[in-house]
Short mmCIF file of C-alpha atoms in Angstrom, two decimals:
data_model
loop_
_atom_site.label_atom_id
_atom_site.label_comp_id
_atom_site.label_asym_id
_atom_site.label_seq_id
_atom_site.Cartn_x
_atom_site.Cartn_y
_atom_site.Cartn_z
CA MET A 155 42.22 12.75 15.20
CA ARG A 156 38.54 12.03 15.18
CA LYS A 157 37.28 8.51 14.66
CA ILE A 158 33.83 7.55 13.52
CA LEU A 159 32.06 4.35 14.48
CA LEU A 160 29.64 3.06 11.88
CA PHE A 161 27.09 0.40 12.67
CA ALA A 162 24.58 -0.81 10.11
CA SER A 163 22.08 -3.60 10.11
CA ALA A 164 19.47 -5.00 7.83
CA LEU A 165 16.62 -6.85 9.39
CA LEU A 166 14.82 -9.92 8.13
CA MET A 167 11.74 -11.59 9.55
CA LEU A 168 9.42 -14.24 8.25
CA VAL A 169 5.92 -13.19 9.22
CA PRO A 170 2.89 -15.37 8.41
CA LEU A 171 -0.25 -13.41 7.72
CA ALA A 172 -3.39 -14.38 9.60
CA CYS A 173 -5.17 -15.67 6.51
CA ASP A 174 -5.17 -18.61 4.13
CA ASN A 175 -5.32 -18.84 0.35
CA ASP A 176 -8.97 -18.30 -0.58
CA GLU A 177 -8.69 -20.66 -3.53
CA HIS A 178 -8.22 -23.58 -1.13
CA GLN A 179 -11.18 -22.75 1.10
CA THR A 180 -14.68 -24.11 0.73
CA VAL A 181 -17.26 -24.70 3.43
CA ASN A 182 -16.81 -27.95 5.38
CA GLU A 183 -13.95 -29.17 3.17
CA ASN A 184 -11.11 -28.74 5.63
CA PRO A 185 -11.57 -31.28 8.43
CA PRO A 186 -8.68 -31.50 10.93
CA ASP A 187 -7.42 -34.84 9.60
CA ILE A 188 -6.27 -33.49 6.19
CA ILE A 189 -3.51 -31.08 5.15
CA PRO A 190 -4.50 -27.45 5.85
CA PRO A 191 -4.35 -24.85 3.08
CA ASP A 192 -1.01 -23.11 2.52
CA ILE A 193 -0.03 -20.28 4.84
CA ILE A 194 0.74 -17.02 3.07
CA VAL A 195 4.25 -15.95 4.08
CA ASP A 196 5.14 -12.27 4.06
CA LEU A 197 8.90 -11.64 4.02
CA ALA A 198 9.80 -8.37 5.72
CA PRO A 199 11.98 -6.24 3.43
CA ILE A 200 15.70 -5.72 3.88
CA THR A 201 16.66 -2.43 5.49
CA ALA A 202 19.98 -0.94 6.61
CA HIS A 203 20.27 0.71 10.02
CA ILE A 204 23.35 2.94 10.19
CA TYR A 205 24.63 4.27 13.50
CA VAL A 206 27.37 6.91 13.51
CA ASN A 207 29.31 7.79 16.67
CA ASP A 208 32.54 9.66 17.30
CA ALA A 209 35.40 8.23 19.38
CA GLU A 210 33.78 9.50 22.58
CA GLY A 211 30.51 7.74 21.81
CA ASN A 212 28.56 10.84 20.79
CA ASN A 213 25.78 10.08 18.33
CA LEU A 214 26.57 12.15 15.22
CA LEU A 215 23.02 11.67 13.89
CA ASP A 216 21.17 12.96 16.95
CA PRO A 217 19.87 16.48 16.21
CA SER A 218 19.80 17.29 19.93
CA SER A 219 23.59 16.87 20.17
CA ASP A 220 25.96 19.75 19.46
CA ARG A 221 28.25 17.15 17.81
CA CYS A 222 25.54 16.18 15.30
CA TYR A 223 26.33 16.19 11.59
CA ASP A 224 24.51 18.74 9.47
CA ILE A 225 21.74 16.36 8.40
CA SER A 226 20.83 18.60 5.46
CA GLN A 227 24.32 18.07 3.99
CA ILE A 228 24.29 14.25 4.03
CA VAL A 229 23.90 12.73 0.56
CA LEU A 230 23.12 9.10 -0.26
CA ARG A 231 23.71 7.73 -3.76
CA TYR A 232 21.92 4.59 -4.92
CA ASP A 233 21.03 3.29 -8.37
CA ASP A 234 22.20 6.48 -10.13
CA GLU A 235 20.04 8.67 -7.90
CA GLU A 236 20.96 11.09 -5.10
CA TYR A 237 18.91 11.36 -1.92
CA SER A 238 18.94 13.81 0.95
CA VAL A 239 18.12 12.60 4.48
CA ARG A 240 14.67 13.22 5.86
CA ASN A 241 14.58 14.32 9.47
CA PRO A 242 11.16 13.29 10.84
CA TYR A 243 11.78 14.72 14.31
CA THR A 244 9.86 17.86 15.21
CA SER A 245 10.76 20.43 17.83
CA ASN A 246 9.18 18.26 20.53
CA ASP A 247 11.30 15.31 19.32
CA ALA A 248 8.26 13.29 18.22
CA PRO A 249 8.52 11.39 14.93
CA GLU A 250 6.09 12.16 12.15
CA ALA A 251 3.47 9.52 11.42
CA MET A 252 4.34 7.46 8.36
CA PRO A 253 1.98 5.23 6.35
CA LEU A 254 2.55 1.50 6.14
CA ALA A 255 3.87 0.09 2.86
CA TYR A 256 3.13 -3.45 1.77
CA LEU A 257 5.68 -3.73 -1.05
CA ALA A 258 9.37 -3.03 -0.58
CA GLN A 259 10.34 0.24 -2.20
CA PHE A 260 13.58 2.20 -1.93
CA GLU A 261 12.72 5.60 -0.51
CA GLN A 262 14.40 8.70 0.84
CA PRO A 263 16.62 7.72 3.80
CA ALA A 264 15.38 9.00 7.13
CA LEU A 265 16.44 9.31 10.73
CA SER A 266 14.74 6.77 12.96
CA ARG A 267 14.91 5.62 16.56
CA ASP A 268 15.59 2.10 17.85
CA LYS A 269 13.99 0.42 20.87
CA SER A 270 16.66 1.95 23.11
CA GLY A 271 15.88 5.44 21.87
CA VAL A 272 19.10 5.76 19.83
CA ILE A 273 18.77 7.66 16.55
CA TYR A 274 20.15 5.99 13.43
CA LEU A 275 19.85 6.36 9.65
CA LEU A 276 17.30 4.04 8.05
CA VAL A 277 18.07 3.06 4.44
CA GLY A 278 15.97 0.83 2.15
CA GLU A 279 13.85 -1.06 1.43
CA TRP A 280 14.88 -4.04 -0.70
CA ASN A 281 12.72 -7.09 -1.47
CA ALA A 282 13.79 -10.04 0.67
CA ASP A 283 12.63 -12.53 -1.96
CA ASN A 284 14.97 -11.05 -4.59
CA LYS A 285 18.51 -12.38 -4.93
CA TRP A 286 20.97 -9.48 -4.54
CA ALA A 287 24.61 -9.56 -5.68
CA MET A 288 26.74 -6.77 -4.19
CA CYS A 289 23.90 -4.30 -3.92
CA SER A 290 25.64 -1.10 -2.82
CA PHE A 291 24.98 2.47 -1.83
CA GLU A 292 27.29 5.34 -0.91
CA ILE A 293 26.93 7.97 1.77
CA THR A 294 28.80 11.27 1.88
CA TRP A 295 28.61 12.76 5.36
CA SER A 296 28.51 16.47 6.10
CA ASP A 297 32.23 16.48 6.98
CA GLY A 298 33.03 15.39 3.41
CA SER A 299 33.95 11.77 4.21
CA THR A 300 32.35 8.99 2.16
CA ASP A 301 31.52 5.37 3.00
CA THR A 302 30.28 2.59 0.72
CA PHE A 303 27.89 -0.05 2.05
CA ALA A 304 27.03 -3.27 0.19
CA PHE A 305 25.31 -6.58 0.73
CA SER A 306 24.59 -9.81 -1.11
CA SER A 307 21.54 -11.91 -0.38
CA ASP A 308 20.68 -15.38 -1.68
CA TYR A 309 18.30 -18.08 -0.52
CA THR A 310 17.09 -21.61 -1.14
CA TYR A 311 13.54 -22.84 -0.74
CA ASP A 312 12.30 -26.26 0.34
CA PRO A 313 8.57 -26.61 -0.34
CA LYS A 314 8.12 -29.43 2.15
CA TYR A 315 8.44 -26.82 4.94
CA ARG A 316 6.09 -24.27 3.31
CA ASN A 317 3.76 -24.33 6.33
CA ASP A 318 6.42 -24.91 8.99
CA SER A 319 7.38 -21.83 10.99
CA GLU A 320 10.10 -23.75 12.86
CA HIS A 321 11.89 -24.20 9.52
CA ASP A 322 11.28 -20.58 8.41
CA PHE A 323 8.56 -21.75 6.02
CA GLY A 324 11.17 -23.45 3.83
CA TYR A 325 13.43 -20.41 3.29
CA THR A 326 17.16 -20.50 4.07
CA PHE A 327 18.90 -17.16 3.55
CA THR A 328 22.62 -16.57 2.98
CA ARG A 329 23.82 -12.98 3.26
CA GLU A 330 27.11 -11.12 3.25
CA ALA A 331 27.78 -7.56 4.35
CA TYR A 332 30.50 -5.17 3.18
CA LEU A 333 31.74 -1.79 4.35
CA ASN A 334 34.15 0.11 2.09
CA GLY A 335 34.91 -3.09 0.20
CA GLU A 336 35.73 -5.11 3.30
CA LYS A 337 33.63 -8.21 3.92
CA LEU A 338 32.46 -8.65 7.48
CA GLY A 339 32.71 -12.03 9.18
CA GLU A 340 29.79 -14.27 10.05
CA ASP A 341 30.24 -13.50 13.73
CA GLU A 342 29.37 -9.90 12.93
CA TYR A 343 25.87 -10.64 11.69
CA SER A 344 23.29 -13.38 12.03
CA GLY A 345 20.39 -14.16 9.75
CA SER A 346 20.58 -10.75 8.10
CA VAL A 347 23.00 -8.12 6.90
CA VAL A 348 24.62 -6.54 9.95
CA ILE A 349 27.71 -4.36 9.71
CA LYS A 350 28.98 -4.36 13.27
CA TYR A 351 31.42 -1.49 13.20
CA ARG A 352 34.41 0.06 11.51
CA LEU A 353 36.74 2.71 12.91
CA LEU A 354 37.71 5.34 10.36
CA LYS A 355 40.64 7.74 10.75
#
């Protein structure tokens, strides 16, 4: 009996932009002994990274593998819409160039490659500064099996740390991850939504 290993993660980073609020800047009005103007904080959007392996460790999303799912038959359902999976890998296995996006926007899921060269399914994006309660999406794989992924995301903000990178610029996030209705423990993710794994029969 085949088993499938699912691994999903959503990444969060707090990235200060290299600029200040223009409304606070005037010539010669910012000597070093007073409070500097506020740093603009750009919260990276939430994304889900889904890895699918069989019991032998074969990557079922890698088009170069003879065990690979039929990518064209994978369907993702989110917010009453259905999405196919975009395969950006050409015959020479090079990804297509994609433009940068400054605002989080949910788009067609696509195969991507991590730093180790492993192909996974990239799903998202969701705004990190929104508060999400059981945001879920469903994936039907080409073998007919279906999995439901969900996450909740909340945060508090302390303005006294608005310019302090060591305190994440005042943001404290609390997130929970779910796979097929089962909540994953805190040891299975840190600082972001990370679904470690689940074996399916």
